[in-house]
Amino acid sequence: MMKKFILTVCGSLVGAFLALVVFGLCAVAVSFSIMAAFAKSEVQSIQDHSMLYIKLSGPIAERSADVSGAASVMAMVQGQEGSSSLSDMVKAIEVAKTEKKIKGIYLDCQGAQASAATMRSLRNALLDFKASSHKPVIAYGYQGYSQGDYYVATVADSVLLNPVGAVDVHGLAAVTPYFKTLLGKVGVKMQILRVGTYKSAVEPFMLDSISPANREQQSLFLGNVWRVMAGEMARSRDIAPAQFNAMADSLMLTMTAPALKAGKLIDGTCYKPEMEDKIRRIAGLEQDDDLRLASPELVASHYDNGSNKDGIVAVVYAVGEIDGSAGPMADGENIDSEKLVATIEELRNDDDVKGLVLRVNSPGGSAFGSEQIWRALEQFKQAGKTFAVSMGDYAASGGYYISCGAQRIFADSTTITGSIGIFGMIPCAQELIENKLGVHMSVVKTNANADMATDYGIVSKAMTPVQLAAMQNYINRGYDLFTQRVASGRGVSQDSIKKIAQGRVWDGISARRIGLVDQFGSLADAVDWVAKKASLNTGYYEVKEYPDLEVDLRAMLSSLYGMKQQERLAQSMGMFYTYYRQLEAMAGRRHVLCLMPPIEVK
């Protein structure tokens, strides 16, 4: 018996030792990878006869996830190629305009995943490149062009396609799942508290299909966004808008390459080796030379951020849900209100910082967190510093809350904004718990509503009329405060804001018409405006991005773990994975929300 015990203990010790050795080796390997990424991230020279290579594939983030190179390490560990950010691509295009070693731009279209405003920012940067540099832009669809890819590619001098590829342009549609019947089947009823007829984030949990108000707002913003996109694509290809829409209605995906060319949708076809030969000729290389493709990250590293002689214009990124889930299973980037407030306070106290552009790409989130960010930005203004907002794909609900105090609001015509409303959802699982699971709660309490403070208490039974009324008053006060903030920021009456609020979602064109947006423009336009407003001389101020990004090995490994978990779930659940994530996000929220509904637009 003793011998067996000793062998067991020794075996455990050896196993633990081996585990430590393996972990140590992994840590060393990752450390070396990070150091290599650091070295790689240093400014490298651009080879002569290069093409700026922009690969449109996968999600396009606002900025690089980690300027230190940890993101590159994560991509390497996963055996994937890291995707370029919008910031890097736009900066690289700006550099390429005047960099003599870069002979043109090669768009490799492989299915980018981004909303209209992001793709339009990239498209506009390419148009400016062509007008300023007179260098060629050439686009290629190896398997074909997705709608977003094609929208960008239509600015190219040549739009080329694999002979057996396809072009998928079909218009825009918003798809929203409704869960009321499903929740009813499992014995859960959502207790809805909201202000705003158009505040549709709660609809999937209280209805079985779209409401007339929600259909109205979705039809308006989808129609306006599509008119912009379709009109620009049609003009670039010299096609009448009506004819272009007719082709989009005719299942363009099924059209043959000759038919696409006859319809002026593409310029020609070629296989990939032939495409690479074309790129060599444009770059001035011989046929047996290797292609010299400069990545956006490399070219962007040569971008001139200016000289800090007059001061700094800070670009602060607010991307994702405000105080959303930050665990390893979180989807994408989120805004930590406490950290963002701390960043804004640091900039307010920094004498070198003369102005701030808040780059907002957020559907909103916590009402409490939104108020804290709003307050920090107000204090920034009170310090005598200039504050503007640049809106990306979304600046809705809480995203608009944190934007409304800006001295100037810039947006794209395809930006989705507004959604000035507030709501709360409290599930009642009494039917599930008592009748389906057979669990019965016993409560002992000192006060009438003491059990509402517990998770079991709040979901195990329906709220009383008194509790519902109190919670609705709480929501009403939040809405009143929200509309006050917007009215003050926009310099109009609260009543006029309430007329256009009610949780209604607006596209950029409509938002500018009703006064929620001041000007159409890019992030660079917002920076220029702040610099002029702060009396900074061109070339004598520096543009710096915040929050600072650092290597965080623990966060990197946690993120990697979360990605792997999501991949496994997505593979096993298929089309139902999206619905699962929405329900999981709903269940994990513990605060009153200023949040735009998750709408899948395709």
Coordinates of C-alpha atoms in Angstrom, one line a residue:
M1 CA 0.0 0.0 0.0
M2 CA 2.8 2.4 1.0
K3 CA 4.7 1.5 -2.2
K4 CA 1.6 2.4 -4.3
F5 CA 1.2 5.6 -2.4
I6 CA 4.8 6.6 -3.0
L7 CA 4.6 5.8 -6.7
T8 CA 1.4 7.8 -7.0
V9 CA 3.0 10.8 -5.3
C10 CA 6.1 10.5 -7.4
G11 CA 4.0 10.2 -10.6
S12 CA 2.1 13.3 -9.7
L13 CA 5.2 15.2 -9.0
V14 CA 6.8 14.1 -12.3
G15 CA 3.6 15.0 -14.1
A16 CA 3.5 18.5 -12.5
F17 CA 7.1 19.0 -13.3
L18 CA 6.6 18.1 -16.9
A19 CA 3.6 20.3 -17.1
L20 CA 5.7 23.2 -15.8
V21 CA 8.4 22.5 -18.3
V22 CA 5.9 22.4 -21.2
F23 CA 4.3 25.6 -20.0
G24 CA 7.7 27.3 -19.6
L25 CA 8.7 26.3 -23.1
C26 CA 5.4 27.6 -24.5
A27 CA 5.9 30.9 -22.5
V28 CA 9.5 31.2 -23.9
A29 CA 8.2 30.5 -27.4
V30 CA 5.5 33.1 -27.1
S31 CA 8.0 35.6 -25.6
F32 CA 10.4 35.1 -28.5
S33 CA 7.4 35.5 -30.9
I34 CA 6.4 38.7 -29.3
M35 CA 10.0 40.0 -29.5
A36 CA 10.1 39.0 -33.1
A37 CA 6.8 40.8 -33.7
F38 CA 8.4 43.9 -32.0
A39 CA 11.3 43.7 -34.3
K40 CA 9.0 43.3 -37.3
S41 CA 6.9 46.2 -36.2
E42 CA 9.9 48.6 -36.5
V43 CA 9.8 50.8 -39.6
Q44 CA 11.1 48.8 -42.5
S45 CA 12.0 50.2 -45.9
I46 CA 9.7 49.8 -48.9
Q47 CA 11.2 48.1 -51.9
D48 CA 11.3 49.8 -55.2
H49 CA 8.7 48.6 -57.8
S50 CA 6.2 47.7 -55.1
M51 CA 2.4 47.6 -55.1
L52 CA 0.4 48.5 -52.0
Y53 CA -1.4 45.1 -51.4
I54 CA -4.8 45.5 -49.7
K55 CA -6.4 42.1 -49.0
L56 CA -10.1 42.4 -48.4
S57 CA -10.8 39.4 -46.2
G58 CA -12.6 38.9 -42.9
P59 CA -13.5 41.5 -40.3
I60 CA -12.0 45.0 -40.7
A61 CA -11.3 46.6 -37.3
E62 CA -11.2 50.3 -36.7
R63 CA -7.5 50.1 -35.7
S64 CA -4.9 47.4 -35.3
A65 CA -5.8 45.3 -32.3
D66 CA -2.3 45.7 -30.9
V67 CA 0.4 48.0 -32.4
S68 CA 3.0 46.1 -30.4
G69 CA 2.6 42.9 -32.5
A70 CA 0.8 40.7 -30.1
A71 CA -2.1 40.5 -32.5
S72 CA 0.3 39.2 -35.1
V73 CA 1.5 36.5 -32.7
M74 CA -2.1 35.5 -32.1
A75 CA -2.7 35.2 -35.8
M76 CA 0.5 33.2 -36.2
V77 CA -0.5 30.8 -33.4
Q78 CA -3.9 30.3 -35.1
G79 CA -2.2 29.7 -38.4
Q80 CA -4.0 32.7 -39.9
E81 CA -2.9 35.9 -41.6
G82 CA -3.8 39.0 -39.5
S83 CA -6.3 41.3 -41.2
S84 CA -5.5 44.9 -41.7
S85 CA -7.4 47.6 -39.9
L86 CA -9.2 50.5 -41.5
S87 CA -6.8 52.9 -39.9
D88 CA -3.7 51.1 -41.4
M89 CA -5.3 50.9 -44.8
V90 CA -6.3 54.5 -45.0
K91 CA -2.9 55.7 -43.7
A92 CA -1.1 53.4 -46.2
I93 CA -3.2 54.7 -49.1
E94 CA -2.2 58.3 -48.0
V95 CA 1.5 57.4 -48.0
A96 CA 1.2 55.6 -51.3
K97 CA 0.1 58.7 -53.0
T98 CA 3.5 60.3 -52.8
E99 CA 5.8 57.3 -52.2
K100 CA 7.7 56.9 -55.5
K101 CA 8.6 53.2 -54.8
I102 CA 4.9 52.3 -54.8
K103 CA 3.6 52.0 -58.4
G104 CA -0.1 51.4 -57.6
I105 CA -2.6 49.5 -55.5
Y106 CA -3.6 45.9 -55.8
L107 CA -7.0 45.0 -54.3
D108 CA -7.2 41.3 -53.6
C109 CA -10.9 40.8 -52.9
Q110 CA -11.6 37.7 -50.8
G111 CA -14.7 38.6 -48.7
A112 CA -14.3 41.5 -46.3
Q113 CA -16.8 41.7 -43.4
A114 CA -17.6 45.3 -42.6
S115 CA -20.5 47.6 -42.7
A116 CA -21.2 50.3 -45.3
A117 CA -19.4 53.3 -43.6
T118 CA -16.2 51.3 -43.1
M119 CA -16.2 50.2 -46.8
R120 CA -17.1 53.7 -47.9
S121 CA -14.2 55.2 -45.9
L122 CA -11.8 52.8 -47.7
R123 CA -13.5 53.5 -51.1
N124 CA -13.2 57.3 -50.6
A125 CA -9.5 57.0 -49.7
L126 CA -8.9 55.1 -52.9
L127 CA -10.8 57.7 -55.0
D128 CA -8.6 60.4 -53.5
F129 CA -5.5 58.3 -54.2
K130 CA -6.4 58.0 -57.9
A131 CA -7.2 61.7 -58.2
S132 CA -4.0 62.8 -56.4
S133 CA -1.4 60.4 -57.6
H134 CA -2.7 59.2 -61.0
K135 CA -1.3 55.8 -60.1
P136 CA -3.4 52.7 -61.1
V137 CA -5.7 50.7 -58.8
I138 CA -6.4 47.1 -60.0
A139 CA -8.9 44.8 -58.3
Y140 CA -9.1 41.0 -58.6
G141 CA -11.8 38.6 -57.4
Y142 CA -10.2 35.1 -57.2
Q143 CA -13.4 33.3 -56.2
G144 CA -15.6 36.3 -56.9
Y145 CA -16.7 39.6 -55.4
S146 CA -18.9 39.9 -52.3
Q147 CA -21.2 42.9 -52.3
G148 CA -18.9 44.9 -49.9
D149 CA -15.8 43.9 -51.9
Y150 CA -17.4 45.0 -55.2
Y151 CA -18.5 48.3 -53.7
V152 CA -14.8 49.1 -53.0
A153 CA -13.5 47.5 -56.2
T154 CA -15.6 49.6 -58.5
V155 CA -13.2 52.5 -58.0
A156 CA -10.4 50.5 -59.6
D157 CA -9.1 51.2 -63.1
S158 CA -9.6 47.5 -63.8
V159 CA -12.0 45.2 -62.2
L160 CA -10.9 41.6 -63.0
L161 CA -12.5 38.3 -62.2
N162 CA -11.5 34.6 -62.2
P163 CA -13.2 33.1 -65.3
V164 CA -15.4 30.9 -63.1
G165 CA -15.9 33.5 -60.4
A166 CA -19.0 35.4 -59.5
V167 CA -20.2 38.9 -58.5
D168 CA -22.8 38.9 -55.7
V169 CA -24.6 42.2 -55.6
H170 CA -28.1 41.9 -54.3
G171 CA -29.1 45.0 -52.3
L172 CA -29.5 45.3 -48.5
A173 CA -31.7 43.4 -46.1
A174 CA -32.0 43.5 -42.3
V175 CA -32.6 40.2 -40.6
T176 CA -33.8 40.1 -37.0
P177 CA -34.6 36.9 -35.1
Y178 CA -37.7 37.0 -32.7
F179 CA -37.5 34.8 -29.6
K180 CA -40.9 35.3 -27.9
T181 CA -42.4 32.0 -28.9
L182 CA -39.2 30.1 -28.1
L183 CA -39.0 31.7 -24.6
G184 CA -42.6 30.9 -24.0
K185 CA -42.0 27.2 -24.8
V186 CA -39.3 27.0 -22.2
G187 CA -41.3 29.0 -19.6
V188 CA -39.7 32.4 -19.7
K189 CA -41.4 35.7 -20.2
M190 CA -39.5 39.0 -20.6
Q191 CA -40.7 41.9 -18.5
I192 CA -40.1 44.9 -20.8
L193 CA -39.4 48.4 -19.5
R194 CA -38.7 51.0 -22.2
V195 CA -39.2 54.5 -23.5
G196 CA -39.5 55.0 -27.2
T197 CA -41.9 53.6 -29.8
Y198 CA -39.0 52.8 -32.1
K199 CA -36.8 51.3 -29.4
S200 CA -36.7 48.0 -31.1
A201 CA -33.9 46.3 -29.2
V202 CA -36.6 44.8 -27.0
E203 CA -38.9 43.6 -29.8
P204 CA -37.3 40.2 -30.3
F205 CA -38.3 39.3 -26.8
M206 CA -41.8 40.7 -26.7
L207 CA -43.1 40.1 -30.2
D208 CA -43.1 37.3 -32.8
S209 CA -42.5 39.6 -35.8
I210 CA -41.4 43.1 -36.6
S211 CA -43.6 46.0 -35.5
P212 CA -44.8 48.7 -38.0
A213 CA -42.6 51.3 -36.4
N214 CA -39.5 49.1 -36.6
R215 CA -40.3 48.2 -40.2
E216 CA -40.7 51.9 -41.0
Q217 CA -37.3 52.9 -39.6
Q218 CA -35.5 50.0 -41.1
S219 CA -37.0 50.6 -44.5
L220 CA -35.9 54.3 -44.3
F221 CA -32.2 53.7 -43.3
L222 CA -31.7 50.7 -45.6
G223 CA -33.2 52.5 -48.5
N224 CA -31.0 55.6 -48.0
V225 CA -27.8 53.6 -47.4
W226 CA -28.5 51.4 -50.5
R227 CA -29.2 54.5 -52.7
V228 CA -25.7 55.8 -51.8
M229 CA -24.0 52.5 -52.4
A230 CA -25.8 51.6 -55.6
G231 CA -25.5 55.1 -57.0
E232 CA -21.8 55.1 -56.5
M233 CA -21.2 51.7 -57.9
A234 CA -23.4 52.5 -60.9
R235 CA -21.5 55.8 -61.6
S236 CA -18.1 54.1 -61.3
R237 CA -19.1 51.5 -63.8
D238 CA -21.0 53.9 -66.1
I239 CA -24.2 52.1 -65.7
A240 CA -27.6 53.8 -65.3
P241 CA -28.8 53.4 -61.6
A242 CA -32.1 51.8 -62.7
Q243 CA -30.2 49.2 -64.9
F244 CA -27.8 48.5 -62.0
N245 CA -30.7 47.8 -59.6
A246 CA -32.4 45.6 -62.2
M247 CA -29.2 43.5 -62.4
A248 CA -29.0 43.3 -58.6
D249 CA -32.6 42.0 -58.7
S250 CA -31.8 39.3 -61.3
L251 CA -29.7 37.1 -59.0
M252 CA -26.4 38.6 -60.3
L253 CA -24.6 35.8 -58.4
T254 CA -25.7 33.4 -61.2
M255 CA -24.5 35.5 -64.1
T256 CA -21.6 34.2 -66.2
A257 CA -18.4 36.1 -66.6
P258 CA -19.1 37.0 -70.3
A259 CA -22.6 38.3 -69.2
L260 CA -21.0 40.3 -66.4
K261 CA -18.5 41.9 -68.8
A262 CA -21.3 42.6 -71.3
G263 CA -23.2 44.4 -68.6
K264 CA -20.1 46.5 -67.8
L265 CA -19.9 45.1 -64.3
I266 CA -16.3 43.8 -64.8
D267 CA -13.5 44.7 -67.2
G268 CA -12.3 41.2 -67.9
T269 CA -11.3 37.8 -66.7
C270 CA -8.0 36.1 -65.9
Y271 CA -6.6 33.3 -63.7
K272 CA -4.4 34.2 -60.8
P273 CA -1.0 33.6 -62.5
E274 CA -2.1 36.0 -65.3
M275 CA -3.3 38.5 -62.7
E276 CA 0.2 38.4 -61.1
D277 CA 1.8 39.0 -64.5
K278 CA -0.4 42.1 -64.9
I279 CA 0.8 43.3 -61.4
R280 CA 4.4 42.8 -62.4
R281 CA 4.0 44.9 -65.6
I282 CA 2.3 47.7 -63.6
A283 CA 5.1 47.6 -61.0
G284 CA 7.8 47.6 -63.7
L285 CA 9.1 44.1 -62.9
E286 CA 10.3 41.4 -65.2
Q287 CA 8.2 38.3 -65.7
D288 CA 10.4 36.1 -63.6
D289 CA 10.7 38.6 -60.7
D290 CA 9.0 38.0 -57.4
L291 CA 6.0 40.2 -56.7
R292 CA 6.8 43.0 -54.3
L293 CA 3.6 43.5 -52.3
A294 CA 3.8 46.0 -49.5
S295 CA 1.3 45.4 -46.7
P296 CA -0.8 48.2 -45.3
E297 CA 1.0 47.8 -42.0
L298 CA 4.4 48.3 -43.6
V299 CA 3.4 51.3 -45.6
A300 CA 1.3 52.9 -42.8
S301 CA 4.5 52.7 -40.6
H302 CA 5.8 55.5 -42.9
Y303 CA 2.8 57.7 -42.2
D304 CA 3.8 61.2 -40.9
N305 CA 1.9 61.9 -37.7
G306 CA 3.2 65.4 -37.6
S307 CA 5.5 67.3 -35.3
N308 CA 4.6 68.2 -31.7
K309 CA 5.5 71.9 -31.9
D310 CA 2.1 73.5 -31.4
G311 CA 0.6 70.5 -29.6
I312 CA -1.3 67.2 -30.0
V313 CA -4.7 66.3 -31.4
A314 CA -5.7 63.1 -29.7
V315 CA -7.8 60.5 -31.5
V316 CA -9.6 58.4 -28.9
Y317 CA -11.3 55.2 -30.1
A318 CA -14.6 54.2 -28.6
V319 CA -15.4 50.9 -30.3
G320 CA -17.9 48.2 -29.3
E321 CA -20.6 47.9 -26.7
I322 CA -20.2 50.2 -23.7
D323 CA -19.4 48.0 -20.6
G324 CA -20.3 44.9 -22.6
S325 CA -19.1 41.4 -21.7
A326 CA -15.3 41.3 -21.5
G327 CA -14.8 37.6 -20.8
P328 CA -13.0 35.2 -23.1
M329 CA -16.2 34.5 -24.9
A330 CA -16.9 38.2 -25.7
D331 CA -17.5 39.0 -29.3
G332 CA -15.0 41.6 -30.5
E333 CA -13.9 44.8 -28.8
N334 CA -15.9 46.5 -26.1
I335 CA -15.7 49.9 -24.3
D336 CA -14.7 49.9 -20.7
S337 CA -16.2 53.1 -19.4
E338 CA -13.9 53.4 -16.4
K339 CA -10.7 53.0 -18.6
L340 CA -12.0 55.4 -21.2
V341 CA -12.9 58.0 -18.6
A342 CA -9.4 57.7 -17.2
T343 CA -7.9 58.2 -20.7
I344 CA -10.0 61.3 -21.3
E345 CA -9.0 62.7 -17.9
E346 CA -5.3 62.2 -18.6
L347 CA -5.7 64.0 -21.9
R348 CA -7.5 66.9 -20.2
N349 CA -4.6 67.3 -17.8
D350 CA -2.0 67.0 -20.5
D351 CA -0.9 70.5 -21.6
D352 CA 0.4 69.3 -24.9
V353 CA -3.1 68.0 -25.9
K354 CA -5.0 70.8 -27.5
G355 CA -8.0 68.9 -28.9
L356 CA -9.7 65.5 -29.1
V357 CA -11.5 63.6 -31.8
L358 CA -13.6 60.7 -30.4
R359 CA -13.9 58.0 -33.0
V360 CA -17.2 56.3 -32.2
N361 CA -18.1 52.9 -33.6
S362 CA -20.6 51.7 -31.1
P363 CA -24.2 50.5 -30.9
G364 CA -24.3 51.8 -27.2
G365 CA -24.6 49.8 -24.1
S366 CA -24.8 50.7 -20.4
A367 CA -26.7 53.9 -19.7
F368 CA -24.6 54.4 -16.5
G369 CA -21.3 54.0 -18.4
S370 CA -22.5 56.3 -21.2
E371 CA -23.2 59.1 -18.6
Q372 CA -19.7 58.7 -17.1
I373 CA -18.0 59.1 -20.5
W374 CA -20.3 62.0 -21.4
R375 CA -19.3 63.8 -18.1
A376 CA -15.5 63.2 -18.8
L377 CA -15.9 64.8 -22.2
E378 CA -17.8 67.8 -20.8
Q379 CA -14.9 68.4 -18.4
F380 CA -12.5 68.1 -21.3
K381 CA -14.4 71.0 -23.1
Q382 CA -14.6 73.0 -19.8
A383 CA -10.8 72.9 -19.7
G384 CA -10.9 75.0 -22.9
K385 CA -10.0 72.2 -25.3
T386 CA -11.6 71.4 -28.6
F387 CA -13.7 68.2 -28.9
A388 CA -15.2 66.7 -32.1
V389 CA -16.7 63.3 -32.9
S390 CA -16.1 61.1 -35.9
M391 CA -18.7 58.5 -36.4
G392 CA -18.0 55.1 -38.0
D393 CA -20.5 52.4 -38.9
Y394 CA -22.6 53.0 -35.8
A395 CA -22.9 55.7 -33.2
A396 CA -26.3 54.8 -31.9
S397 CA -28.1 54.9 -28.5
G398 CA -25.2 55.0 -26.0
G399 CA -22.9 55.7 -28.9
Y400 CA -24.9 58.9 -29.6
Y401 CA -25.0 59.7 -25.9
I402 CA -21.2 59.9 -25.7
S403 CA -21.2 61.9 -29.0
C404 CA -23.9 64.5 -28.4
G405 CA -21.7 67.0 -26.5
A406 CA -19.2 67.4 -29.3
Q407 CA -18.6 70.9 -30.8
R408 CA -18.8 69.2 -34.2
I409 CA -20.1 65.8 -35.2
F410 CA -18.8 64.2 -38.4
A411 CA -20.4 61.2 -39.9
D412 CA -20.6 59.2 -43.1
S413 CA -23.9 59.3 -45.1
T414 CA -24.1 55.6 -44.5
T415 CA -23.5 55.8 -40.7
I416 CA -26.3 54.4 -38.5
T417 CA -27.0 56.8 -35.6
G418 CA -29.7 58.1 -33.3
S419 CA -31.6 55.5 -31.4
I420 CA -32.1 57.9 -28.5
G421 CA -34.0 55.7 -26.1
I422 CA -33.5 53.5 -23.1
F423 CA -34.8 50.2 -21.9
G424 CA -34.4 47.4 -19.4
M425 CA -35.4 43.7 -19.7
I426 CA -36.0 41.5 -16.7
P427 CA -36.8 37.8 -17.4
C428 CA -39.5 36.0 -15.4
A429 CA -38.7 32.3 -15.4
Q430 CA -41.4 31.3 -12.9
E431 CA -43.1 28.9 -15.3
L432 CA -39.8 27.2 -16.2
I433 CA -38.6 27.0 -12.6
E434 CA -41.7 25.8 -10.9
N435 CA -43.8 23.9 -13.5
K436 CA -41.1 22.5 -15.8
L437 CA -38.2 22.0 -13.5
G438 CA -40.2 21.4 -10.3
V439 CA -38.1 23.9 -8.2
H440 CA -40.0 25.9 -5.6
M441 CA -38.5 28.9 -3.9
S442 CA -39.0 29.7 -0.2
V443 CA -38.4 33.3 0.7
V444 CA -37.8 34.9 4.1
K445 CA -37.4 38.7 4.0
T446 CA -37.5 41.8 6.2
N447 CA -38.9 44.2 3.6
A448 CA -41.4 44.0 0.8
N449 CA -38.9 44.0 -2.1
A450 CA -35.8 42.5 -0.4
D451 CA -35.9 39.4 -2.6
M452 CA -35.5 41.5 -5.8
A453 CA -31.8 42.0 -4.8
T454 CA -31.0 38.3 -5.5
D455 CA -30.7 36.7 -8.9
Y456 CA -33.1 33.9 -7.8
G457 CA -35.6 36.4 -6.5
I458 CA -35.7 38.6 -9.6
V459 CA -36.2 35.8 -12.1
S460 CA -38.3 33.3 -10.1
K461 CA -41.5 35.3 -10.1
A462 CA -43.1 38.1 -12.0
M463 CA -42.7 41.7 -10.6
T464 CA -45.6 43.2 -8.8
P465 CA -47.5 46.2 -10.2
V466 CA -45.7 48.4 -7.7
Q467 CA -42.3 47.1 -8.7
L468 CA -43.1 47.4 -12.4
A469 CA -44.2 51.0 -11.9
A470 CA -41.1 51.9 -9.9
M471 CA -38.8 50.4 -12.5
Q472 CA -40.7 52.2 -15.3
N473 CA -40.2 55.5 -13.5
Y474 CA -36.5 54.7 -13.3
I475 CA -36.4 54.1 -17.0
N476 CA -38.3 57.3 -17.7
R477 CA -35.8 59.3 -15.6
G478 CA -33.0 57.8 -17.6
Y479 CA -34.7 58.8 -20.9
D480 CA -35.3 62.3 -19.7
L481 CA -31.6 62.6 -18.8
F482 CA -30.6 61.2 -22.1
T483 CA -32.7 63.7 -24.1
Q484 CA -31.5 66.6 -21.8
R485 CA -27.9 65.7 -22.7
V486 CA -28.7 65.6 -26.4
A487 CA -30.6 68.9 -26.3
S488 CA -27.8 70.7 -24.4
G489 CA -25.2 69.3 -26.7
R490 CA -27.0 70.2 -29.9
G491 CA -28.2 73.6 -28.6
V492 CA -31.9 73.0 -29.1
S493 CA -35.0 72.4 -26.9
Q494 CA -35.6 69.0 -25.2
D495 CA -39.0 68.9 -26.7
S496 CA -37.5 69.1 -30.2
I497 CA -35.2 66.2 -29.4
K498 CA -38.0 64.1 -28.1
K499 CA -39.8 64.5 -31.4
I500 CA -36.9 62.8 -33.2
A501 CA -35.9 60.4 -30.4
Q502 CA -38.3 57.7 -29.3
G503 CA -35.5 55.2 -29.9
R504 CA -35.6 55.8 -33.6
V505 CA -32.6 54.7 -35.7
W506 CA -31.4 57.1 -38.4
D507 CA -29.0 56.9 -41.3
G508 CA -26.4 59.6 -41.8
I509 CA -28.3 61.5 -44.4
S510 CA -31.5 61.7 -42.3
A511 CA -29.4 62.4 -39.2
R512 CA -27.8 65.4 -40.8
R513 CA -31.2 66.6 -42.1
I514 CA -32.7 66.6 -38.5
G515 CA -29.7 68.1 -36.8
L516 CA -28.1 65.0 -35.1
V517 CA -25.0 65.3 -37.3
D518 CA -23.2 68.5 -38.4
Q519 CA -21.1 67.4 -41.4
F520 CA -20.3 64.5 -43.7
G521 CA -16.6 63.7 -43.4
S522 CA -13.9 61.3 -42.5
L523 CA -11.8 60.9 -39.4
A524 CA -9.1 63.0 -41.1
D525 CA -11.6 65.7 -41.7
A526 CA -12.5 65.7 -38.0
V527 CA -8.9 65.9 -37.1
D528 CA -8.3 68.9 -39.5
W529 CA -11.3 70.7 -38.0
V530 CA -10.1 70.2 -34.4
A531 CA -6.6 71.5 -35.4
K532 CA -8.0 74.6 -37.0
K533 CA -10.4 75.2 -34.2
A534 CA -7.5 74.9 -31.7
S535 CA -5.4 77.3 -33.8
L536 CA -2.8 74.7 -34.6
N537 CA -0.7 75.3 -37.7
T538 CA -0.6 72.6 -40.4
G539 CA 2.5 70.4 -40.0
Y540 CA 3.2 71.7 -36.5
Y541 CA 0.9 69.4 -34.5
E542 CA 1.0 65.7 -33.8
V543 CA -1.9 63.2 -34.1
K544 CA -1.7 60.5 -31.5
E545 CA -4.1 57.6 -31.0
Y546 CA -5.5 56.5 -27.7
P547 CA -6.0 54.4 -25.6
D548 CA -2.4 53.2 -25.6
L549 CA -2.0 49.6 -26.7
E550 CA 0.3 47.3 -24.8
V551 CA 1.4 43.6 -24.9
D552 CA -0.8 41.7 -22.4
L553 CA 0.2 38.0 -22.6
R554 CA -2.6 37.0 -20.2
A555 CA -5.2 38.9 -22.3
M556 CA -3.8 37.5 -25.5
L557 CA -4.0 33.9 -24.3
S558 CA -7.5 34.5 -22.9
S559 CA -8.6 36.0 -26.2
L560 CA -7.1 33.0 -28.1
Y561 CA -8.9 30.6 -25.8
G562 CA -12.2 32.5 -26.4
M563 CA -11.7 32.4 -30.1
K564 CA -11.2 28.7 -30.1
Q565 CA -14.3 28.2 -27.9
Q566 CA -16.3 30.4 -30.3
E567 CA -15.0 28.5 -33.3
R568 CA -16.1 25.1 -31.8
L569 CA -19.5 26.5 -30.9
A570 CA -20.0 28.0 -34.3
Q571 CA -19.1 24.8 -36.0
S572 CA -21.4 22.7 -33.9
M573 CA -24.4 25.1 -33.9
G574 CA -24.2 26.3 -37.5
M575 CA -26.8 29.0 -38.3
F576 CA -28.2 28.9 -34.8
Y577 CA -24.9 30.2 -33.3
T578 CA -25.8 33.9 -34.0
Y579 CA -29.1 33.4 -32.1
Y580 CA -27.4 31.7 -29.2
R581 CA -24.9 34.6 -28.9
Q582 CA -27.7 37.1 -28.8
L583 CA -29.5 35.3 -26.1
E584 CA -26.3 34.8 -24.1
A585 CA -25.5 38.5 -24.4
M586 CA -29.1 39.4 -23.2
A587 CA -28.8 37.1 -20.2
G588 CA -25.4 38.5 -19.2
R589 CA -26.4 42.2 -19.1
R590 CA -27.0 43.6 -15.6
H591 CA -27.7 47.3 -16.3
V592 CA -30.2 49.6 -17.9
L593 CA -29.3 50.0 -21.6
C594 CA -28.9 52.6 -24.2
L595 CA -28.4 50.0 -26.9
M596 CA -29.3 49.6 -30.6
P597 CA -30.7 46.2 -31.5
P598 CA -28.3 43.8 -33.2
I599 CA -29.4 43.9 -36.8
E600 CA -27.7 41.7 -39.4
V601 CA -27.6 43.7 -42.6
K602 CA -26.6 41.9 -45.8

